[in-house]
Short mmCIF file of C-alpha atoms in Angstrom, two decimals:
data_model
loop_
_atom_site.label_atom_id
_atom_site.label_comp_id
_atom_site.label_asym_id
_atom_site.label_seq_id
_atom_site.Cartn_x
_atom_site.Cartn_y
_atom_site.Cartn_z
CA MET A 1 0.60 -28.02 -12.47
CA ASP A 2 -0.49 -27.13 -15.98
CA PHE A 3 -2.44 -23.92 -16.09
CA SER A 4 -4.59 -22.78 -19.00
CA SER A 5 -3.74 -19.17 -18.20
CA LYS A 6 -0.36 -17.41 -17.67
CA LEU A 7 -2.03 -14.73 -15.58
CA LEU A 8 -3.54 -17.38 -13.29
CA GLU A 9 -0.21 -19.21 -13.14
CA ASN A 10 1.66 -16.01 -12.18
CA ALA A 11 -0.83 -15.21 -9.42
CA VAL A 12 -0.62 -18.78 -7.95
CA GLU A 13 3.19 -18.67 -8.26
CA GLU A 14 3.49 -15.42 -6.26
CA MET A 15 0.88 -16.48 -3.74
CA SER A 16 2.71 -19.73 -3.10
CA GLN A 17 5.85 -17.76 -2.09
CA LEU A 18 4.12 -17.01 1.17
CA PRO A 19 5.22 -19.25 4.11
CA GLY A 20 2.88 -22.27 4.59
CA ILE A 21 1.04 -21.68 1.36
CA GLY A 22 1.54 -24.42 -1.17
CA LYS A 23 0.62 -24.43 -4.86
CA ARG A 24 -2.76 -26.08 -4.18
CA THR A 25 -3.74 -23.67 -1.41
CA ALA A 26 -2.54 -20.74 -3.55
CA LEU A 27 -4.78 -21.95 -6.39
CA ARG A 28 -7.74 -22.25 -4.08
CA LEU A 29 -7.18 -18.69 -2.73
CA VAL A 30 -6.73 -17.22 -6.24
CA LEU A 31 -9.86 -18.96 -7.59
CA HIS A 32 -11.72 -17.59 -4.58
CA LEU A 33 -10.67 -14.06 -5.56
CA LEU A 34 -11.83 -14.74 -9.11
CA LYS A 35 -15.34 -15.68 -7.86
CA GLN A 36 -15.58 -12.56 -5.69
CA PRO A 37 -16.36 -9.07 -7.04
CA GLU A 38 -13.29 -7.42 -8.54
CA ASN A 39 -13.11 -4.75 -5.84
CA GLN A 40 -12.27 -7.40 -3.18
CA THR A 41 -9.02 -8.18 -5.00
CA GLU A 42 -8.38 -4.44 -5.46
CA LYS A 43 -8.86 -3.82 -1.70
CA LEU A 44 -6.45 -6.68 -0.88
CA VAL A 45 -3.89 -5.44 -3.47
CA SER A 46 -3.94 -1.83 -2.31
CA ALA A 47 -3.89 -2.73 1.42
CA LEU A 48 -0.76 -4.83 0.85
CA HIS A 49 0.87 -2.20 -1.39
CA ASN A 50 0.18 0.62 1.05
CA MET A 51 1.35 -1.35 4.00
CA ARG A 52 4.62 -2.40 2.39
CA SER A 53 5.49 1.03 1.00
CA ASP A 54 4.33 3.30 3.80
CA VAL A 55 4.72 1.43 7.08
CA LYS A 56 7.30 2.82 9.45
CA PHE A 57 9.25 1.44 12.34
CA CYS A 58 9.20 3.47 15.58
CA LYS A 59 12.52 5.23 15.87
CA LYS A 60 12.69 4.47 19.59
CA CYS A 61 11.41 0.87 20.04
CA PHE A 62 11.38 -0.32 16.35
CA ASN A 63 7.78 -1.50 16.66
CA ILE A 64 5.69 -1.27 13.50
CA SER A 65 3.99 2.14 13.44
CA ASP A 66 2.38 4.68 11.15
CA THR A 67 4.29 7.49 12.77
CA ASP A 68 7.97 8.15 13.50
CA ILE A 69 7.38 7.47 17.23
CA CYS A 70 4.81 4.75 17.98
CA GLU A 71 1.70 5.24 20.15
CA ILE A 72 3.19 3.36 23.07
CA CYS A 73 6.43 5.32 23.15
CA ALA A 74 4.52 8.61 22.71
CA ASN A 75 2.11 7.85 25.53
CA PRO A 76 3.13 10.01 28.59
CA LYS A 77 1.22 7.59 30.89
CA ARG A 78 3.63 4.72 30.26
CA GLU A 79 6.63 4.13 32.54
CA GLU A 80 9.38 5.21 30.25
CA ASN A 81 12.25 3.73 32.23
CA VAL A 82 10.99 0.10 32.06
CA VAL A 83 11.72 -1.56 28.74
CA CYS A 84 10.59 -5.03 27.68
CA VAL A 85 12.73 -6.72 25.04
CA VAL A 86 10.67 -8.77 22.54
CA GLU A 87 11.19 -10.51 19.24
CA ASP A 88 8.50 -8.99 17.09
CA ILE A 89 5.22 -7.09 17.01
CA ARG A 90 3.16 -10.23 17.81
CA ASP A 91 4.74 -10.32 21.24
CA VAL A 92 3.97 -6.65 21.81
CA MET A 93 0.37 -7.39 20.87
CA ALA A 94 0.22 -10.38 23.15
CA ILE A 95 1.59 -8.47 26.16
CA GLU A 96 -0.56 -5.39 25.44
CA ALA A 97 -3.62 -7.63 25.39
CA THR A 98 -2.98 -8.53 29.07
CA SER A 99 -3.28 -4.86 30.13
CA GLN A 100 -0.74 -5.74 32.88
CA TYR A 101 2.31 -3.92 31.53
CA LYS A 102 2.74 -0.17 31.63
CA GLY A 103 6.34 0.17 30.41
CA LEU A 104 7.81 0.55 26.92
CA TYR A 105 9.19 -2.07 24.48
CA HIS A 106 12.20 -2.76 22.35
CA VAL A 107 11.46 -4.87 19.30
CA LEU A 108 14.57 -6.75 18.18
CA GLY A 109 13.14 -8.14 14.96
CA GLY A 110 14.26 -11.69 15.63
CA LYS A 111 16.70 -13.73 17.68
CA ILE A 112 20.42 -14.45 17.21
CA SER A 113 20.48 -17.68 15.14
CA PRO A 114 23.72 -18.56 13.41
CA ILE A 115 22.04 -21.47 11.57
CA ASP A 116 19.67 -19.02 9.86
CA GLY A 117 22.47 -16.56 9.31
CA ILE A 118 21.06 -14.04 11.79
CA GLY A 119 23.77 -12.26 13.79
CA PRO A 120 23.59 -9.45 16.38
CA GLY A 121 24.07 -6.95 13.57
CA ASP A 122 20.84 -7.99 11.86
CA LEU A 123 18.80 -7.22 15.00
CA GLN A 124 18.02 -3.95 16.85
CA ILE A 125 20.57 -4.76 19.60
CA HIS A 126 22.87 -1.80 19.05
CA SER A 127 19.99 0.63 19.41
CA LEU A 128 18.92 -1.16 22.63
CA VAL A 129 22.40 -0.87 24.06
CA GLU A 130 22.35 2.86 23.17
CA ARG A 131 19.05 3.26 24.97
CA VAL A 132 20.59 1.65 28.09
CA LYS A 133 23.78 3.71 27.81
CA SER A 134 21.80 6.95 27.65
CA GLY A 135 20.57 6.23 31.13
CA GLU A 136 16.87 6.32 30.30
CA VAL A 137 16.35 2.64 31.17
CA LYS A 138 16.09 1.49 34.79
CA GLU A 139 14.78 -1.98 34.23
CA LEU A 140 15.14 -4.26 31.21
CA ILE A 141 12.72 -7.16 30.98
CA PHE A 142 13.77 -10.09 28.74
CA ALA A 143 10.67 -11.61 27.15
CA LEU A 144 12.19 -13.66 24.31
CA SER A 145 11.06 -17.24 23.75
CA SER A 146 12.94 -19.70 25.97
CA THR A 147 14.78 -21.53 23.18
CA MET A 148 18.51 -21.81 22.69
CA GLU A 149 18.36 -18.81 20.30
CA GLY A 150 16.32 -16.78 22.82
CA ASP A 151 18.72 -17.60 25.66
CA THR A 152 21.75 -16.75 23.45
CA THR A 153 20.21 -13.40 22.56
CA ASN A 154 19.43 -12.60 26.18
CA PHE A 155 22.93 -13.41 27.24
CA TYR A 156 24.52 -11.44 24.40
CA ILE A 157 22.54 -8.32 25.37
CA TYR A 158 23.20 -8.92 29.02
CA LYS A 159 27.01 -8.93 28.37
CA GLN A 160 26.72 -5.71 26.28
CA ILE A 161 25.05 -3.78 29.03
CA GLU A 162 27.11 -5.15 31.94
CA GLY A 163 28.39 -2.30 34.12
CA PHE A 164 25.53 0.07 33.31
CA ALA A 165 23.10 1.01 36.07
CA VAL A 166 20.23 -1.15 34.85
CA GLU A 167 18.25 -3.90 36.51
CA THR A 168 17.46 -6.97 34.36
CA SER A 169 14.64 -9.50 34.74
CA THR A 170 13.03 -12.19 32.64
CA ILE A 171 9.35 -13.03 32.54
CA ALA A 172 8.25 -15.89 34.86
CA ARG A 173 8.11 -19.40 33.37
CA GLY A 174 5.94 -21.93 35.10
CA ILE A 175 2.72 -23.91 34.94
CA ALA A 176 0.01 -21.99 33.06
CA VAL A 177 -2.81 -20.65 35.24
CA GLY A 178 -5.41 -23.47 35.30
CA GLY A 179 -2.80 -25.92 34.07
CA GLU A 180 -2.57 -29.53 35.53
CA LEU A 181 0.74 -30.50 37.07
CA GLU A 182 0.72 -34.03 35.77
CA TYR A 183 0.63 -32.85 32.14
CA ALA A 184 3.39 -30.25 32.48
CA ASP A 185 6.85 -30.93 31.08
CA GLU A 186 9.62 -31.49 33.58
CA VAL A 187 11.65 -28.40 32.71
CA THR A 188 8.64 -26.06 33.16
CA LEU A 189 7.55 -27.81 36.40
CA GLY A 190 11.11 -27.76 37.69
CA ARG A 191 11.48 -24.03 37.03
CA SER A 192 8.17 -23.26 38.63
CA ILE A 193 9.26 -25.03 41.85
CA VAL A 194 12.69 -23.37 41.92
CA ASN A 195 11.15 -19.94 41.22
CA ARG A 196 8.28 -20.31 43.66
CA ILE A 197 6.83 -17.07 45.04
CA PRO A 198 5.53 -16.15 48.53
CA PHE A 199 1.92 -17.26 48.92
CA GLU A 200 0.81 -13.76 50.04
CA LYS A 201 2.13 -12.37 46.75
CA SER A 202 0.10 -14.86 44.69
CA LEU A 203 -3.04 -13.74 46.54
CA LYS A 204 -2.49 -10.22 45.35
CA ASN A 205 -2.14 -11.28 41.74
CA SER A 206 -5.45 -13.06 41.47
CA MET B 1 -6.22 -7.84 18.10
CA ASP B 2 -4.85 -4.36 18.81
CA PHE B 3 -2.49 -3.17 16.08
CA SER B 4 0.00 -0.36 16.49
CA SER B 5 -0.40 0.53 12.79
CA LYS B 6 -3.56 1.15 10.77
CA LEU B 7 -1.70 0.18 7.57
CA LEU B 8 -0.78 -3.20 9.10
CA GLU B 9 -4.27 -3.68 10.44
CA ASN B 10 -5.82 -3.04 7.00
CA ALA B 11 -3.45 -5.52 5.33
CA VAL B 12 -4.23 -8.21 7.90
CA GLU B 13 -7.98 -7.45 7.63
CA GLU B 14 -8.03 -7.89 3.86
CA MET B 15 -5.75 -10.96 3.94
CA SER B 16 -8.02 -12.63 6.48
CA GLN B 17 -10.96 -12.35 4.03
CA LEU B 18 -9.43 -15.25 2.13
CA PRO B 19 -10.98 -18.64 2.91
CA GLY B 20 -9.10 -20.63 5.56
CA ILE B 21 -6.94 -17.65 6.55
CA GLY B 22 -7.63 -16.42 10.12
CA LYS B 23 -6.35 -13.24 11.68
CA ARG B 24 -3.28 -14.90 13.15
CA THR B 25 -2.25 -16.49 9.89
CA ALA B 26 -2.91 -13.26 8.06
CA LEU B 27 -0.63 -11.40 10.50
CA ARG B 28 2.09 -14.04 10.00
CA LEU B 29 1.89 -13.73 6.25
CA VAL B 30 1.88 -9.94 6.30
CA LEU B 31 4.86 -9.73 8.70
CA HIS B 32 6.67 -12.16 6.37
CA LEU B 33 6.18 -9.70 3.50
CA LEU B 34 7.47 -6.90 5.67
CA LYS B 35 10.68 -8.83 6.31
CA GLN B 36 11.21 -9.56 2.59
CA PRO B 37 12.52 -7.01 0.05
CA GLU B 38 9.77 -4.59 -1.06
CA ASN B 39 9.68 -5.99 -4.63
CA GLN B 40 8.36 -9.36 -3.46
CA THR B 41 5.20 -7.63 -2.24
CA GLU B 42 5.03 -5.64 -5.47
CA LYS B 43 5.30 -8.85 -7.54
CA LEU B 44 2.48 -10.41 -5.57
CA VAL B 45 0.39 -7.31 -5.78
CA SER B 46 0.75 -6.89 -9.55
CA ALA B 47 0.26 -10.57 -10.24
CA LEU B 48 -3.03 -10.56 -8.33
CA HIS B 49 -4.15 -7.26 -9.91
CA ASN B 50 -3.33 -8.35 -13.45
CA MET B 51 -4.95 -11.74 -12.97
CA ARG B 52 -8.19 -10.28 -11.60
CA SER B 53 -8.57 -7.53 -14.16
CA ASP B 54 -7.33 -9.30 -17.32
CA VAL B 55 -8.23 -12.96 -17.01
CA LYS B 56 -10.86 -14.21 -19.38
CA PHE B 57 -13.22 -17.11 -19.50
CA CYS B 58 -13.19 -19.21 -22.69
CA LYS B 59 -16.35 -18.37 -24.68
CA LYS B 60 -16.89 -21.96 -25.55
CA CYS B 61 -16.11 -24.03 -22.42
CA PHE B 62 -15.84 -21.23 -19.79
CA ASN B 63 -12.49 -22.43 -18.56
CA ILE B 64 -10.09 -19.73 -17.36
CA SER B 65 -8.05 -18.48 -20.24
CA ASP B 66 -5.84 -15.62 -21.47
CA THR B 67 -7.58 -15.68 -24.86
CA ASP B 68 -11.19 -15.62 -26.04
CA ILE B 69 -11.12 -19.34 -26.91
CA CYS B 70 -8.89 -21.47 -24.58
CA GLU B 71 -6.01 -23.58 -25.77
CA ILE B 72 -7.94 -26.80 -25.34
CA CYS B 73 -10.95 -25.67 -27.38
CA ALA B 74 -8.64 -24.19 -30.03
CA ASN B 75 -6.60 -27.37 -30.37
CA PRO B 76 -7.59 -29.13 -33.65
CA LYS B 77 -6.25 -32.46 -32.31
CA ARG B 78 -8.86 -32.73 -29.62
CA GLU B 79 -12.13 -34.63 -30.23
CA GLU B 80 -14.52 -31.76 -30.42
CA ASN B 81 -17.71 -33.75 -30.11
CA VAL B 82 -16.86 -35.26 -26.70
CA VAL B 83 -17.51 -32.83 -23.80
CA CYS B 84 -16.65 -33.44 -20.16
CA VAL B 85 -18.73 -31.47 -17.67
CA VAL B 86 -16.72 -30.33 -14.64
CA GLU B 87 -17.14 -28.00 -11.75
CA ASP B 88 -14.07 -25.76 -12.00
CA ILE B 89 -10.61 -25.34 -13.48
CA ARG B 90 -9.05 -27.58 -10.86
CA ASP B 91 -10.98 -30.51 -12.29
CA VAL B 92 -9.77 -29.68 -15.80
CA MET B 93 -6.16 -29.55 -14.51
CA ALA B 94 -6.62 -32.93 -12.75
CA ILE B 95 -8.03 -34.64 -15.85
CA GLU B 96 -5.46 -33.02 -18.17
CA ALA B 97 -2.67 -34.30 -15.86
CA THR B 98 -3.74 -37.90 -16.63
CA SER B 99 -3.11 -37.45 -20.40
CA GLN B 100 -5.96 -39.90 -20.93
CA TYR B 101 -8.66 -37.57 -22.19
CA LYS B 102 -8.67 -36.06 -25.71
CA GLY B 103 -12.11 -34.38 -25.74
CA LEU B 104 -13.21 -30.87 -24.70
CA TYR B 105 -14.63 -29.51 -21.41
CA HIS B 106 -17.49 -27.49 -20.15
CA VAL B 107 -16.74 -25.69 -16.87
CA LEU B 108 -20.00 -25.07 -14.89
CA GLY B 109 -18.40 -22.87 -12.24
CA GLY B 110 -19.98 -24.80 -9.35
CA LYS B 111 -22.82 -27.14 -8.50
CA ILE B 112 -26.53 -26.59 -7.91
CA SER B 113 -26.77 -25.99 -4.14
CA PRO B 114 -29.95 -24.33 -2.83
CA ILE B 115 -28.43 -24.08 0.70
CA ASP B 116 -25.65 -21.86 -0.69
CA GLY B 117 -28.12 -20.01 -2.87
CA ILE B 118 -26.60 -21.39 -6.11
CA GLY B 119 -29.31 -22.16 -8.69
CA PRO B 120 -28.97 -23.34 -12.32
CA GLY B 121 -28.99 -19.71 -13.45
CA ASP B 122 -25.73 -19.02 -11.57
CA LEU B 123 -23.88 -21.79 -13.49
CA GLN B 124 -22.90 -22.30 -17.13
CA ILE B 125 -25.78 -24.76 -17.67
CA HIS B 126 -27.69 -22.76 -20.32
CA SER B 127 -24.53 -22.50 -22.44
CA LEU B 128 -23.95 -26.22 -22.15
CA VAL B 129 -27.53 -26.98 -23.24
CA GLU B 130 -26.97 -24.64 -26.18
CA ARG B 131 -23.81 -26.55 -27.11
CA VAL B 132 -25.82 -29.82 -27.07
CA LYS B 133 -28.73 -28.30 -29.02
CA SER B 134 -26.36 -27.08 -31.72
CA GLY B 135 -25.56 -30.73 -32.46
CA GLU B 136 -21.80 -30.41 -31.94
CA VAL B 137 -21.77 -32.78 -28.98
CA LYS B 138 -22.01 -36.54 -29.42
CA GLU B 139 -21.05 -37.57 -25.93
CA LEU B 140 -21.39 -35.73 -22.64
CA ILE B 141 -19.30 -37.07 -19.73
CA PHE B 142 -20.43 -36.02 -16.25
CA ALA B 143 -17.43 -35.61 -13.94
CA LEU B 144 -18.93 -33.69 -11.03
CA SER B 145 -18.19 -34.80 -7.48
CA SER B 146 -20.51 -37.57 -6.25
CA THR B 147 -22.32 -35.57 -3.63
CA MET B 148 -25.97 -34.72 -3.47
CA GLU B 149 -25.24 -31.38 -5.12
CA GLY B 150 -23.23 -33.05 -7.85
CA ASP B 151 -25.99 -35.67 -8.50
CA THR B 152 -28.67 -32.96 -8.52
CA THR B 153 -26.66 -30.95 -11.07
CA ASN B 154 -26.09 -34.03 -13.25
CA PHE B 155 -29.78 -34.89 -13.17
CA TYR B 156 -30.86 -31.28 -13.89
CA ILE B 157 -28.62 -31.14 -16.98
CA TYR B 158 -29.71 -34.64 -18.02
CA LYS B 159 -33.36 -33.48 -17.99
CA GLN B 160 -32.59 -30.39 -20.03
CA ILE B 161 -30.92 -32.32 -22.85
CA GLU B 162 -33.38 -35.21 -22.89
CA GLY B 163 -34.52 -35.89 -26.44
CA PHE B 164 -31.39 -34.55 -28.15
CA ALA B 165 -29.12 -36.99 -29.91
CA VAL B 166 -26.37 -37.07 -27.32
CA GLU B 167 -24.89 -39.96 -25.39
CA THR B 168 -24.28 -39.39 -21.65
CA SER B 169 -21.84 -41.12 -19.27
CA THR B 170 -20.34 -40.55 -15.89
CA ILE B 171 -16.75 -41.27 -14.84
CA ALA B 172 -16.22 -44.63 -13.14
CA ARG B 173 -16.37 -44.74 -9.34
CA GLY B 174 -14.63 -47.62 -7.58
CA ILE B 175 -11.67 -48.74 -5.49
CA ALA B 176 -8.61 -46.61 -6.29
CA VAL B 177 -5.84 -48.39 -8.21
CA GLY B 178 -3.65 -49.94 -5.50
CA GLY B 179 -6.36 -49.45 -2.94
CA GLU B 180 -7.14 -52.18 -0.31
CA LEU B 181 -10.65 -53.58 -0.28
CA GLU B 182 -10.95 -53.81 3.53
CA TYR B 183 -10.36 -50.02 3.93
CA ALA B 184 -12.86 -48.95 1.22
CA ASP B 185 -16.21 -47.44 2.23
CA GLU B 186 -19.25 -49.61 1.52
CA VAL B 187 -20.82 -47.30 -1.10
CA THR B 188 -17.66 -47.19 -3.20
CA LEU B 189 -17.01 -50.92 -2.90
CA GLY B 190 -20.66 -51.63 -3.67
CA ARG B 191 -20.54 -49.51 -6.84
CA SER B 192 -17.31 -51.08 -7.95
CA ILE B 193 -18.92 -54.53 -7.79
CA VAL B 194 -22.09 -53.53 -9.55
CA ASN B 195 -20.19 -51.66 -12.27
CA ARG B 196 -17.56 -54.39 -12.79
CA ILE B 197 -15.89 -54.55 -16.21
CA PRO B 198 -14.81 -57.51 -18.37
CA PHE B 199 -11.34 -58.78 -17.31
CA GLU B 200 -10.03 -58.48 -20.82
CA LYS B 201 -10.86 -54.76 -20.85
CA SER B 202 -8.96 -54.23 -17.59
CA LEU B 203 -5.89 -55.85 -19.13
CA LYS B 204 -5.94 -53.24 -21.96
CA ASN B 205 -6.03 -50.37 -19.42
CA SER B 206 -2.93 -51.30 -17.58
#
């Protein structure tokens, strides 16, 4: 693309570094900012700057937080000996939105993925093992995505904490509530039959 | 969405003000920035800030420019009495990429669209009429999109410059080069038959 302005070209170039934003989309976004009052760009710019320079990670669960210990870890009403292992903050937000979970979290920051060059040392696994070793955790719930990377990460952690007095579980996989059997994939349907639950228990859930 | 951090929430909120960027996409982009080195965010932030505060519009054609008069208007090799009327800088970039046009431009900044509250006064129409009145323009090429808004804008400008010694033309509409007749819409195919050109002329173009 041949820009008539170096300033515009720079802005488009930087914008197109974001994942899923190509040059054309970047140009559209930047031209939109140009049409809006200058303070809209300033608000975006300072929000991004402040976020990147001031955001903290909770020292206990490594969730994104404005304080040293996040709101969830600091909440005395949460069950502090149940810990749910997730990949990133989006998973925390998704689980919190259900209002069904009262324990704490541990945010790994990703999954073990040799292809992407992500090993156990790049994730918050050591700190999780320390939490387990300290005896504060009674139950560990694995809630990583059920991909090969997720399963590898689960198993790696499982091996690290073997021998400590901690129960482990994984979230249930099965047909979505309201989902039709005929459209489900075989793996999911298979798991949901193998891991069937007593009917009386299902009545309590609904 | 329930964020654990006000800083993160602000960044997502401002990011999702951009057109076509919803909250989920904004969160994905912002988390990406958090995973990257801090200087990538700083580069984006300063590129956007500098662009918005320092970018100029060419005083002659109103294209985006780093100087008072843009490179195209300042280029003595361009035909300065042919002016192509376009909507925004993306159209200038598209036409420039063809290397087929040697005249100047006039960037309106949009189209007349009463539904969106955009009247002639919001566009660079007065300045275009002044350019025509000054006698510097011999030919005016309308290259707005062929929508109702585009046609309205063309006609409005045409009425304003009636009586001045200026030729007007519009870019040719027709079947794209390499396009198949059977897949073309009727309007385009109809126009391309009505506005057929001598075969000898088509030989010269290719």
